[in-house]
mmCIF file of C-alpha atoms and ligand atoms in Angstrom:
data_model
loop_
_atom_site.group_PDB
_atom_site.id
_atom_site.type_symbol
_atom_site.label_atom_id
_atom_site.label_comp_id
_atom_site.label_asym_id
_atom_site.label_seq_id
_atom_site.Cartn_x
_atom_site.Cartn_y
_atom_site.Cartn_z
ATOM 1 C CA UNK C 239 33.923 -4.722 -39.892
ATOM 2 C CA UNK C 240 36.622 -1.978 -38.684
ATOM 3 C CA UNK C 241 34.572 0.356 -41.166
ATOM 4 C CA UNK C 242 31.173 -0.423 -39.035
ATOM 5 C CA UNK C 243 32.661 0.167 -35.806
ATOM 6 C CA UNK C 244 34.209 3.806 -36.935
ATOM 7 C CA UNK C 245 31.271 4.240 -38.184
ATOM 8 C CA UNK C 246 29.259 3.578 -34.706
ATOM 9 C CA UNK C 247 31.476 6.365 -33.137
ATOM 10 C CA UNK C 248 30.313 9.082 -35.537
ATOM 11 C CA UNK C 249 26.790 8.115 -35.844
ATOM 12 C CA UNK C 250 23.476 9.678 -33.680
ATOM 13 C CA UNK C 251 22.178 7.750 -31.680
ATOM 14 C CA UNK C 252 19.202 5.762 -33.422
ATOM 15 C CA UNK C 253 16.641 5.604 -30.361
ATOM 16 C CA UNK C 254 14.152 8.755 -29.584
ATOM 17 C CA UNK C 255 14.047 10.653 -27.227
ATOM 18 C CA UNK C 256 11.366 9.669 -24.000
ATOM 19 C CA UNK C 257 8.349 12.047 -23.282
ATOM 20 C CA UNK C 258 9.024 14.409 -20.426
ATOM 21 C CA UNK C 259 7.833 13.333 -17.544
ATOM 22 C CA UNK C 260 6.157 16.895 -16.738
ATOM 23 C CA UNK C 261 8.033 17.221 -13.418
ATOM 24 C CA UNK C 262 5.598 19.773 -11.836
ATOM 25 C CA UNK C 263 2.537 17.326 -12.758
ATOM 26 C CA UNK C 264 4.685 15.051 -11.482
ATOM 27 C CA UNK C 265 5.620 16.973 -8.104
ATOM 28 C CA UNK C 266 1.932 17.996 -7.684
ATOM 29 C CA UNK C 267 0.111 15.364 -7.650
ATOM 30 C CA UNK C 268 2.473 12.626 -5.447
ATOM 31 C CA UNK C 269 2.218 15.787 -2.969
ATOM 32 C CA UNK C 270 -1.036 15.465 -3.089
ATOM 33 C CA UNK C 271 -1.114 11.814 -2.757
ATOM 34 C CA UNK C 272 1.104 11.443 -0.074
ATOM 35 C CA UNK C 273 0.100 14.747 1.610
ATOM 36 C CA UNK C 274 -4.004 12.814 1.482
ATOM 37 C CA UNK C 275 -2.427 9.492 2.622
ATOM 38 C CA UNK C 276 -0.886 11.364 5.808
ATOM 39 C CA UNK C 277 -4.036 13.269 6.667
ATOM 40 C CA UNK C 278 -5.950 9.500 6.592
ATOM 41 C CA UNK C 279 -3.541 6.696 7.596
ATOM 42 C CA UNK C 280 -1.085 9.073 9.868
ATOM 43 C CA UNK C 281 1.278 8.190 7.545
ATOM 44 C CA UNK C 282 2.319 7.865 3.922
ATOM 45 C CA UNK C 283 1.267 5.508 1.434
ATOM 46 C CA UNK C 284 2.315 1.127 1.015
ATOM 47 C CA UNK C 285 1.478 -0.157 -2.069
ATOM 48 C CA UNK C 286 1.877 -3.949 -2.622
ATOM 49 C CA UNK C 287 1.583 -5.311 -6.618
ATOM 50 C CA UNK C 288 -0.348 -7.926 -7.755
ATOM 51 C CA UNK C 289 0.492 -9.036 -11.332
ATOM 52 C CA UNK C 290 -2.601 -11.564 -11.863
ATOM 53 C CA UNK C 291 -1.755 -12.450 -15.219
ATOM 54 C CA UNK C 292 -0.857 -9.060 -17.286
ATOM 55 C CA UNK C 293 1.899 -8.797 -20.530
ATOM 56 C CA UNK C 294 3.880 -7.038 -18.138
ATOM 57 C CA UNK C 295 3.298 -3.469 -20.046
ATOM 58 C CA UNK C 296 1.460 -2.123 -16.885
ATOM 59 C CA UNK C 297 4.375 -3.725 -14.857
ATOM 60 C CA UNK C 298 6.953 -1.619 -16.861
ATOM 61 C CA UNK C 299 4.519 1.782 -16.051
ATOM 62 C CA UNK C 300 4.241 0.403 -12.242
ATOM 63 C CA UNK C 301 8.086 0.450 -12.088
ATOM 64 C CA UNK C 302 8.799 3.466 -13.970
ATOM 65 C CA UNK C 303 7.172 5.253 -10.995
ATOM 66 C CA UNK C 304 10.416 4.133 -8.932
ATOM 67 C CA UNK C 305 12.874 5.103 -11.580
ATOM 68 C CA UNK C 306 14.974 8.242 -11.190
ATOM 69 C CA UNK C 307 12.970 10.586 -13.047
ATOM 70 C CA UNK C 308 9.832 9.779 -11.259
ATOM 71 C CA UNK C 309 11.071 8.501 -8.139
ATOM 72 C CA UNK C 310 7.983 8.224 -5.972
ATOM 73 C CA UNK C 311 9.900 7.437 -2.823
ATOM 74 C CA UNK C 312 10.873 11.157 -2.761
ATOM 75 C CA UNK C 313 7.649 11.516 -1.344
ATOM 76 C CA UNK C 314 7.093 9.188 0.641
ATOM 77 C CA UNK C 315 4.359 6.686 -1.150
ATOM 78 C CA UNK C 316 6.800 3.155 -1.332
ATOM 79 C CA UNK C 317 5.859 -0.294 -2.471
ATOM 80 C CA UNK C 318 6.180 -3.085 -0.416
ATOM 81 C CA UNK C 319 6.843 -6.626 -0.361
ATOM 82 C CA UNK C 320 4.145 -7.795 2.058
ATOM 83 C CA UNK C 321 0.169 -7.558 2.066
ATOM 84 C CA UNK C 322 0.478 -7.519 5.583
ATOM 85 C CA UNK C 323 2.340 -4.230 5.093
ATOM 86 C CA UNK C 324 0.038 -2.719 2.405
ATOM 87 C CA UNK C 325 -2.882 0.032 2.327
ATOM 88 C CA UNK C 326 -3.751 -0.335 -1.734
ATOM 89 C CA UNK C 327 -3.184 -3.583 -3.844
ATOM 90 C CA UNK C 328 -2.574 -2.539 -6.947
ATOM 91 C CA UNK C 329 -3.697 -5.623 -9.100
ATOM 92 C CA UNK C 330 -2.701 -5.671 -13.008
ATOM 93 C CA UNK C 331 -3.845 -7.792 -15.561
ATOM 94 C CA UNK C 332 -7.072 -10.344 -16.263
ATOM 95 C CA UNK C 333 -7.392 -12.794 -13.381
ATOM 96 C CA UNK C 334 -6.013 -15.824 -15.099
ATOM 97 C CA UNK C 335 -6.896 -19.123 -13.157
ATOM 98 C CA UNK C 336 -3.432 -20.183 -12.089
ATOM 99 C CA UNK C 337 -3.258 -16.573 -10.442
ATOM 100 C CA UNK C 338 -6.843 -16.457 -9.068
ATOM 101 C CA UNK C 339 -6.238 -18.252 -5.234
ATOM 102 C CA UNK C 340 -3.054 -16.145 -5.301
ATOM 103 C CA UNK C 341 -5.327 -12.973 -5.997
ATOM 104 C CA UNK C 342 -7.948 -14.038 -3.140
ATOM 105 C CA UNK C 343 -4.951 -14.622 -0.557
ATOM 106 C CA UNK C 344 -2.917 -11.990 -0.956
ATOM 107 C CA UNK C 345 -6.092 -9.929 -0.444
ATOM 108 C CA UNK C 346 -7.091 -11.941 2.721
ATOM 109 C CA UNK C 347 -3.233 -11.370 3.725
ATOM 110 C CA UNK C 348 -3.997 -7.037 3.810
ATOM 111 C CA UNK C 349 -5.229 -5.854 6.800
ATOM 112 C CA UNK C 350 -8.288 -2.992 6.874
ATOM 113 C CA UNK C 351 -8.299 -0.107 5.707
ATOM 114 C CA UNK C 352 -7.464 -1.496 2.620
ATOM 115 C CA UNK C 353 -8.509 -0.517 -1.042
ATOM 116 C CA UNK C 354 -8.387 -2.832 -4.660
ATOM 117 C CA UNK C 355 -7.485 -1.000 -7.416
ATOM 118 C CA UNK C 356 -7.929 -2.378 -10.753
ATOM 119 C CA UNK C 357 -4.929 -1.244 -12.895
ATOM 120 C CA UNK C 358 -5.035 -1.570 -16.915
ATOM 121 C CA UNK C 359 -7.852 -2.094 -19.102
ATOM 122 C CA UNK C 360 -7.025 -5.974 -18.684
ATOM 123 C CA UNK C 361 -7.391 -5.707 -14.603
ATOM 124 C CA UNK C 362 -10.486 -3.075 -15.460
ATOM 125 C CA UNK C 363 -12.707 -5.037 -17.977
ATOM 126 C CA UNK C 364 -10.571 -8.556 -19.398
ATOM 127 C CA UNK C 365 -8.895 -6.205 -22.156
ATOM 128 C CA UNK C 366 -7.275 -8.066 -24.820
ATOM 129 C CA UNK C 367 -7.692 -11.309 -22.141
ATOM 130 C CA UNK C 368 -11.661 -11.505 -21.882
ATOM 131 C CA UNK C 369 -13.271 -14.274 -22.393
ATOM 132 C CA UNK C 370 -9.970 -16.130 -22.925
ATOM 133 C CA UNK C 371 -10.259 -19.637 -21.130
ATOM 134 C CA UNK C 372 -7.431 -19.305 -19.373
ATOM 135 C CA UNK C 373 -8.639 -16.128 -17.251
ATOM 136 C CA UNK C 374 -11.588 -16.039 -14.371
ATOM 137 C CA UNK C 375 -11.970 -12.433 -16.230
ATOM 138 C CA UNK C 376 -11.989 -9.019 -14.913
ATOM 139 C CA UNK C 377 -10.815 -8.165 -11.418
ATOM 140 C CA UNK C 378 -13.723 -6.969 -10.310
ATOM 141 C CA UNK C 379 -15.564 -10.495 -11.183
ATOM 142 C CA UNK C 380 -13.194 -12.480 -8.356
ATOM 143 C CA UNK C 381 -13.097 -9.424 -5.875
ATOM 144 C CA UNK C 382 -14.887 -6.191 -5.001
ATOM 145 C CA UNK C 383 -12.529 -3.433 -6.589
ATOM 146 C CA UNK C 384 -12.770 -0.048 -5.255
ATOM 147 C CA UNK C 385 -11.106 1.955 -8.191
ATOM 148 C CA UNK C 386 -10.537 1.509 -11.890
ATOM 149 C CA UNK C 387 -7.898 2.490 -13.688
ATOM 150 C CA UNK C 388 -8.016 2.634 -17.258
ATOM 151 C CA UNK C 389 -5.019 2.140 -20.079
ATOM 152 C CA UNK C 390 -3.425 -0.266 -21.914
ATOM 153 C CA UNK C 391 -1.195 0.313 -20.186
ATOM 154 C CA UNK C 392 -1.900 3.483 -17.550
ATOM 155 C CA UNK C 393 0.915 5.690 -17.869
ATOM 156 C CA UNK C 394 2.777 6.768 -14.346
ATOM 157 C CA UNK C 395 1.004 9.890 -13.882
ATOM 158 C CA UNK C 396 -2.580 8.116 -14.854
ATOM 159 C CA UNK C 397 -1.770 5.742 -12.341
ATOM 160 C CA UNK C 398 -0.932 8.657 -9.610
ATOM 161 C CA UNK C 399 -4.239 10.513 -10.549
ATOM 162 C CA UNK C 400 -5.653 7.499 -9.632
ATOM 163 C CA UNK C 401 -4.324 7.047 -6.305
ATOM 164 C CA UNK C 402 -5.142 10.700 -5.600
ATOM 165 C CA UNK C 403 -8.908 9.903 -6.902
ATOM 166 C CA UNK C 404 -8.919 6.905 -4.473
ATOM 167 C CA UNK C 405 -7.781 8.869 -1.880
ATOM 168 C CA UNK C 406 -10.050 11.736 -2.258
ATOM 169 C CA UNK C 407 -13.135 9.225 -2.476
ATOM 170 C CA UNK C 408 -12.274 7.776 0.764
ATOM 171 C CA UNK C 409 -13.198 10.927 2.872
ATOM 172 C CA UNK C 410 -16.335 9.269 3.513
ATOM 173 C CA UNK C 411 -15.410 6.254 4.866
ATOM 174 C CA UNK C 412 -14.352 5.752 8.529
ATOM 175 C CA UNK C 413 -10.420 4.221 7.990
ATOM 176 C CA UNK C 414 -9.275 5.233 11.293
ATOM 177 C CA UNK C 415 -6.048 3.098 11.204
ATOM 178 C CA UNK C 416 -6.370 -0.412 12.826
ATOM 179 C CA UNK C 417 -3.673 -1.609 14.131
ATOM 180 C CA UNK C 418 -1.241 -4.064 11.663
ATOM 181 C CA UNK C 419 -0.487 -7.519 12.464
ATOM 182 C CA UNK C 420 3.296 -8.712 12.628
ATOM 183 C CA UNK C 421 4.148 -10.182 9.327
HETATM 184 S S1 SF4 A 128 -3.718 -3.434 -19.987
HETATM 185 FE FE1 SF4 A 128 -2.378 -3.590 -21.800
HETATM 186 S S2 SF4 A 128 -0.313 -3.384 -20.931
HETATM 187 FE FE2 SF4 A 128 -1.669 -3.873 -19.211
HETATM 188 S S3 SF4 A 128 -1.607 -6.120 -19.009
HETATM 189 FE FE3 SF4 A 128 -3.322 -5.616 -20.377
HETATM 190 S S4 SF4 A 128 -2.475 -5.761 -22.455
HETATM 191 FE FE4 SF4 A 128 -0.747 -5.598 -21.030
#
């Protein structure tokens, strides 16, 4: 046993090092997100989550965006507990059944301008989940879904290209900011 622990203070460590996070991708394109957001809403981004049945492997990617090395708050795009407080729901996983009313109020709980984005190849087509009888299916078969996301799961910057795609798609649409109701 003693011989094990000595041992533990002169060995490597045995995990591997992470991917970097390519910081000026990084920088770029949440500047460009937030920058978009500003220029349509008159101000930056709310994002509220919606896991509707996923592993939870999309869920780690989600959070990573709000760890230190990617830190989205930096610029200004935050998630948020309330619908009521939200411009994108960001919905991961099949639709299972037990999530499905869930799904459908928390969507009725968002006030316009609001867009659905499908998040994960389970959220985007069923993925590993389709067909399963425990799931109503893909996102987009319970609600309309204004952006898909592919991945399994999306990594953080995927997941900001998409917001940025969103973003840029909505040019055309009128979104002048309505005013929020009071949570
Ligand atoms: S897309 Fe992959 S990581 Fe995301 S919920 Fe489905 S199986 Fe899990």
């Amino acid at each position: 046993m003693l011989k094990q622990i000595t041992r533990s203070f002169f060995s490597r460590p045995v995990t591997i090092a992470g991917p970097a996070a390519g910081a000026d991708a990084l920088k770029e394109l949440a500047g460009k997100v937030d920058a978009l957001a500003r220029r349509r809403l008159g101000r930056s981004l709310a994002i509220r989550e919606i896991d509707a049945g996923s592993c939870n492997g999309c869920e780690l990617e989600i959070h990573a965006l709000n760890n230190p090395i990617y830190d989205l708050e930096r610029f200004g795009i935050r998630f948020v507990a309330s619908p009521r407080h939200a411009d994108v729901l960001l919905v991961t996983g099949p639709v299972s059944l037990n999530m499905q009313e869930a799904v459908l109020r928390t969507i009725a709980a968002t006030p316009e301008p609001r867009w659905v984005v499908a998040a994960g190849d389970c959220a985007c087509t069923g993925g590993l989940f389709a067909g399963s009888y425990a799931c109503a299916g893909a996102l987009e078969s319970v609600v309309p879904v204004d952006l898909h996301i592919p991945g399994c799961p999306p990594t953080p910057l995927q997941l900001l290209e998409g917001l940025l795609a969103l973003l840029e798609a909505s040019a055309g649409r009128v979104i002048a900011a309505s005013p929020k109701p009071a949570s």
